Structure formats: C-alpha cells, structure tokens
mmCIF file of C-alpha atoms in Angstrom:
data_model
loop_
_atom_site.group_PDB
_atom_site.id
_atom_site.type_symbol
_atom_site.label_atom_id
_atom_site.label_comp_id
_atom_site.label_asym_id
_atom_site.label_seq_id
_atom_site.Cartn_x
_atom_site.Cartn_y
_atom_site.Cartn_z
ATOM 1 C CA UNK J 1 -0.218 -0.004 0.063
ATOM 2 C CA UNK J 2 1.272 3.223 -1.001
ATOM 3 C CA UNK J 3 1.558 6.385 1.011
ATOM 4 C CA UNK J 4 -1.816 8.661 1.494
ATOM 5 C CA UNK J 5 -1.009 12.270 -1.139
ATOM 6 C CA UNK J 6 -2.983 13.860 1.890
ATOM 7 C CA UNK J 7 -1.774 15.178 4.993
ATOM 8 C CA UNK J 8 -2.370 17.298 7.388
ATOM 9 C CA UNK J 9 1.809 18.503 9.485
ATOM 10 C CA UNK J 10 2.927 20.395 12.255
ATOM 11 C CA UNK J 11 3.426 24.128 12.120
ATOM 12 C CA UNK J 12 7.008 25.465 12.073
ATOM 13 C CA UNK J 13 8.951 28.685 12.321
ATOM 14 C CA UNK J 14 10.253 27.739 8.760
ATOM 15 C CA UNK J 15 6.284 27.070 7.543
ATOM 16 C CA UNK J 16 4.949 30.618 9.451
ATOM 17 C CA UNK J 17 5.041 32.498 6.632
ATOM 18 C CA UNK J 18 3.165 29.973 4.182
ATOM 19 C CA UNK J 19 -0.052 29.554 6.432
ATOM 20 C CA UNK J 20 -0.207 33.866 6.862
ATOM 21 C CA UNK J 21 -0.144 33.216 2.787
ATOM 22 C CA UNK J 22 -2.783 30.606 2.357
ATOM 23 C CA UNK J 23 -5.359 32.381 5.023
ATOM 24 C CA UNK J 24 -4.985 35.687 3.107
ATOM 25 C CA UNK J 25 -5.484 34.183 -0.546
ATOM 26 C CA UNK J 26 -7.813 32.173 0.009
ATOM 27 C CA UNK J 27 -10.210 34.919 1.794
ATOM 28 C CA UNK J 28 -9.435 36.509 -0.224
ATOM 29 C CA UNK J 29 -10.505 33.627 -2.937
ATOM 30 C CA UNK J 30 -13.743 33.515 -0.828
ATOM 31 C CA UNK J 31 -11.965 29.614 -0.549
ATOM 32 C CA UNK J 32 -12.043 30.188 3.508
ATOM 33 C CA UNK J 33 -14.213 29.502 6.430
ATOM 34 C CA UNK J 34 -14.123 33.155 7.031
ATOM 35 C CA UNK J 35 -13.314 36.568 5.678
ATOM 36 C CA UNK J 36 -12.293 37.200 8.973
ATOM 37 C CA UNK J 37 -9.712 39.413 9.385
ATOM 38 C CA UNK J 38 -6.439 37.941 11.259
ATOM 39 C CA UNK J 39 -4.226 39.633 12.635
ATOM 40 C CA UNK J 40 -0.754 39.996 12.842
ATOM 41 C CA UNK J 41 0.028 38.365 16.293
ATOM 42 C CA UNK J 42 -2.744 36.369 15.989
ATOM 43 C CA UNK J 43 -0.663 33.579 13.522
ATOM 44 C CA UNK J 44 2.278 34.236 15.867
ATOM 45 C CA UNK J 45 -0.132 33.024 18.003
ATOM 46 C CA UNK J 46 0.383 29.016 16.784
ATOM 47 C CA UNK J 47 3.580 29.170 17.040
ATOM 48 C CA UNK J 48 2.223 28.318 21.281
ATOM 49 C CA UNK J 49 -1.066 26.316 20.382
ATOM 50 C CA UNK J 50 0.700 24.217 16.995
ATOM 51 C CA UNK J 51 -0.795 21.303 19.205
ATOM 52 C CA UNK J 52 -4.447 23.284 17.513
ATOM 53 C CA UNK J 53 -2.345 24.855 14.566
ATOM 54 C CA UNK J 54 -1.588 22.533 11.365
ATOM 55 C CA UNK J 55 -1.330 23.001 7.745
ATOM 56 C CA UNK J 56 -2.911 20.902 5.088
ATOM 57 C CA UNK J 57 -1.034 18.871 2.819
ATOM 58 C CA UNK J 58 -1.429 17.969 -0.645
ATOM 59 C CA UNK J 59 1.760 15.681 -2.283
ATOM 60 C CA UNK J 60 3.816 17.424 -0.424
ATOM 61 C CA UNK J 61 3.164 20.937 -0.896
ATOM 62 C CA UNK J 62 0.857 23.367 1.720
ATOM 63 C CA UNK J 63 -2.650 23.725 0.124
ATOM 64 C CA UNK J 64 -5.051 24.237 3.418
ATOM 65 C CA UNK J 65 -4.123 25.479 7.277
ATOM 66 C CA UNK J 66 -6.881 24.435 10.289
ATOM 67 C CA UNK J 67 -6.651 26.719 13.564
ATOM 68 C CA UNK J 68 -7.874 24.961 16.050
ATOM 69 C CA UNK J 69 -9.794 26.430 19.682
ATOM 70 C CA UNK J 70 -10.984 24.780 22.975
ATOM 71 C CA UNK J 71 -12.649 27.625 23.898
ATOM 72 C CA UNK J 72 -14.844 25.411 26.772
ATOM 73 C CA UNK J 73 -14.781 22.193 28.309
ATOM 74 C CA UNK J 74 -17.408 19.956 25.875
ATOM 75 C CA UNK J 75 -16.019 22.082 22.548
ATOM 76 C CA UNK J 76 -13.010 22.202 19.758
ATOM 77 C CA UNK J 77 -13.801 25.603 17.926
ATOM 78 C CA UNK J 78 -12.365 25.273 14.471
ATOM 79 C CA UNK J 79 -11.312 29.021 14.512
ATOM 80 C CA UNK J 80 -9.626 29.071 10.482
ATOM 81 C CA UNK J 81 -9.674 26.288 7.964
ATOM 82 C CA UNK J 82 -8.659 27.696 4.126
ATOM 83 C CA UNK J 83 -7.856 25.753 1.312
ATOM 84 C CA UNK J 84 -6.614 27.012 -1.821
ATOM 85 C CA UNK J 85 -9.113 26.881 -4.372
ATOM 86 C CA UNK J 86 -7.395 24.646 -7.005
ATOM 87 C CA UNK J 87 -7.044 21.898 -4.010
ATOM 88 C CA UNK J 88 -10.674 22.393 -3.497
ATOM 89 C CA UNK J 89 -11.967 19.337 -4.582
ATOM 90 C CA UNK J 90 -8.523 17.414 -3.583
ATOM 91 C CA UNK J 91 -9.690 15.985 0.049
ATOM 92 C CA UNK J 92 -8.139 18.473 1.725
ATOM 93 C CA UNK J 93 -10.587 19.947 2.574
ATOM 94 C CA UNK J 94 -11.991 17.009 4.719
ATOM 95 C CA UNK J 95 -8.811 15.833 5.824
ATOM 96 C CA UNK J 96 -8.371 19.405 8.234
ATOM 97 C CA UNK J 97 -12.157 18.101 9.035
ATOM 98 C CA UNK J 98 -10.786 15.286 10.082
ATOM 99 C CA UNK J 99 -8.169 15.950 12.333
ATOM 100 C CA UNK J 100 -9.789 18.781 14.123
ATOM 101 C CA UNK J 101 -12.390 15.806 14.906
ATOM 102 C CA UNK J 102 -9.755 13.375 16.212
ATOM 103 C CA UNK J 103 -8.603 15.837 17.993
ATOM 104 C CA UNK J 104 -11.634 16.845 20.253
ATOM 105 C CA UNK J 105 -11.794 13.435 20.334
ATOM 106 C CA UNK J 106 -8.456 12.473 21.817
ATOM 107 C CA UNK J 107 -9.166 15.244 23.687
ATOM 108 C CA UNK J 108 -12.301 14.512 25.457
ATOM 109 C CA UNK J 109 -14.459 17.008 23.788
ATOM 110 C CA UNK J 110 -17.302 16.236 22.731
ATOM 111 C CA UNK J 111 -18.122 18.732 19.867
ATOM 112 C CA UNK J 112 -16.853 21.137 16.984
ATOM 113 C CA UNK J 113 -17.963 23.861 16.013
ATOM 114 C CA UNK J 114 -17.369 26.150 13.108
ATOM 115 C CA UNK J 115 -18.881 29.995 12.568
ATOM 116 C CA UNK J 116 -18.858 30.214 8.203
ATOM 117 C CA UNK J 117 -19.495 32.627 5.551
ATOM 118 C CA UNK J 118 -19.458 29.975 2.829
ATOM 119 C CA UNK J 119 -22.171 29.135 1.400
ATOM 120 C CA UNK J 120 -19.579 25.474 -0.334
ATOM 121 C CA UNK J 121 -17.923 25.143 2.507
ATOM 122 C CA UNK J 122 -21.380 25.267 4.547
ATOM 123 C CA UNK J 123 -22.310 22.116 2.232
ATOM 124 C CA UNK J 124 -19.828 20.050 2.732
ATOM 125 C CA UNK J 125 -19.176 19.885 6.426
ATOM 126 C CA UNK J 126 -23.587 19.029 6.687
ATOM 127 C CA UNK J 127 -21.466 16.251 4.123
ATOM 128 C CA UNK J 128 -19.528 15.500 6.673
ATOM 129 C CA UNK J 129 -22.032 15.665 9.761
ATOM 130 C CA UNK J 130 -22.138 18.826 10.700
ATOM 131 C CA UNK J 131 -25.572 20.641 11.321
ATOM 132 C CA UNK J 132 -27.039 24.503 12.030
ATOM 133 C CA UNK J 133 -26.634 25.117 15.078
ATOM 134 C CA UNK J 134 -27.700 28.741 17.007
ATOM 135 C CA UNK J 135 -24.714 30.420 18.163
ATOM 136 C CA UNK J 136 -26.719 31.199 21.479
ATOM 137 C CA UNK J 137 -25.888 27.116 21.787
ATOM 138 C CA UNK J 138 -22.367 26.900 21.634
ATOM 139 C CA UNK J 139 -20.902 28.402 25.155
ATOM 140 C CA UNK J 140 -17.928 31.108 24.722
ATOM 141 C CA UNK J 141 -18.637 31.779 21.146
ATOM 142 C CA UNK J 142 -17.560 34.803 20.304
ATOM 143 C CA UNK J 143 -20.732 34.851 17.197
ATOM 144 C CA UNK J 144 -20.113 36.452 14.017
ATOM 145 C CA UNK J 145 -23.224 37.960 12.635
ATOM 146 C CA UNK J 146 -22.459 37.371 9.483
ATOM 147 C CA UNK J 147 -22.172 33.485 9.719
ATOM 148 C CA UNK J 148 -23.944 30.147 10.212
ATOM 149 C CA UNK J 149 -22.336 28.618 12.745
ATOM 150 C CA UNK J 150 -22.124 24.816 12.486
ATOM 151 C CA UNK J 151 -22.333 22.051 15.071
ATOM 152 C CA UNK J 152 -20.912 17.781 14.931
ATOM 153 C CA UNK J 153 -21.550 15.689 18.533
ATOM 154 C CA UNK J 154 -18.455 13.596 18.623
#
C-alpha cells in the first residue's frame, strides 16, 4: 500500500509564513470559512498552540490550514479553515476537518463547532455531519453575525 497523497502536519517557524499566505490568499478567493481579518499576532500565536494549528498538504505541497481552539469544557472550535481553491476538490478540506474531529476526540471533547459565511464550506461541513446551530448553543462562542454556526457531536 502506497503512502497517502494527503497529509496534515505541524506548524513550525519555517512554515509559519506559508500558513499566513494561505490564510490571506484563500480569504481573498472565498476559499476560507470566514472573511474575518486575523492579526499578525494571531498568526504568530499559532506557534505557541501548535497542537491546534496545522497545515494541509497535497502531494507534499502546503495548500490548506486549520486552527482550532478549546473554547469551553466540551467544544473544540475551528477558528480558521482555508484551502487554496485549486485544491478544494482534492480531499484536503475533508482531511483538515477530520483532524479537528480526531483532535477533539483525543482530548475528550464532545463537539466541534465552526462559523462560516462560505456556502461551499457550509455544504461540505453538512455532508460531514455538521448541523446548523444557534450561536447561543455554543458556550463562549464569539458569534460573528454574518456567519452560520455549525456543530457536530462526536
């Protein structure tokens, strides 16, 4: 059996610039879960919480990213999820979402939540089992009014 063409790997000082570029570019091409502007310090913080920040690879090329956060005792929140548009149909999105779910399970959380204003991402998340939820149903969520909240129980 050959190796997978898809991978999720750690963020390092050597690839933090790639993380930031993918985030900026994919947001400008509506290939991110949000149009929310992340600050430089937010990106740099990813190195401190590297278990929660990953790059998604297709054939050893970084083409996507995910940043999660533990926002309460039961929920892992996907703060950022971006995939370069050219790679959206190649399984990288699903691989990154699978990482979030596995990460939540391995840390004994019961659900994963995300906000999005991207209809394509919303439909892909629903295909993975996420359901629309009220922002009030996710404790400590800083709701962004123009975005839909989706959640999955794991």
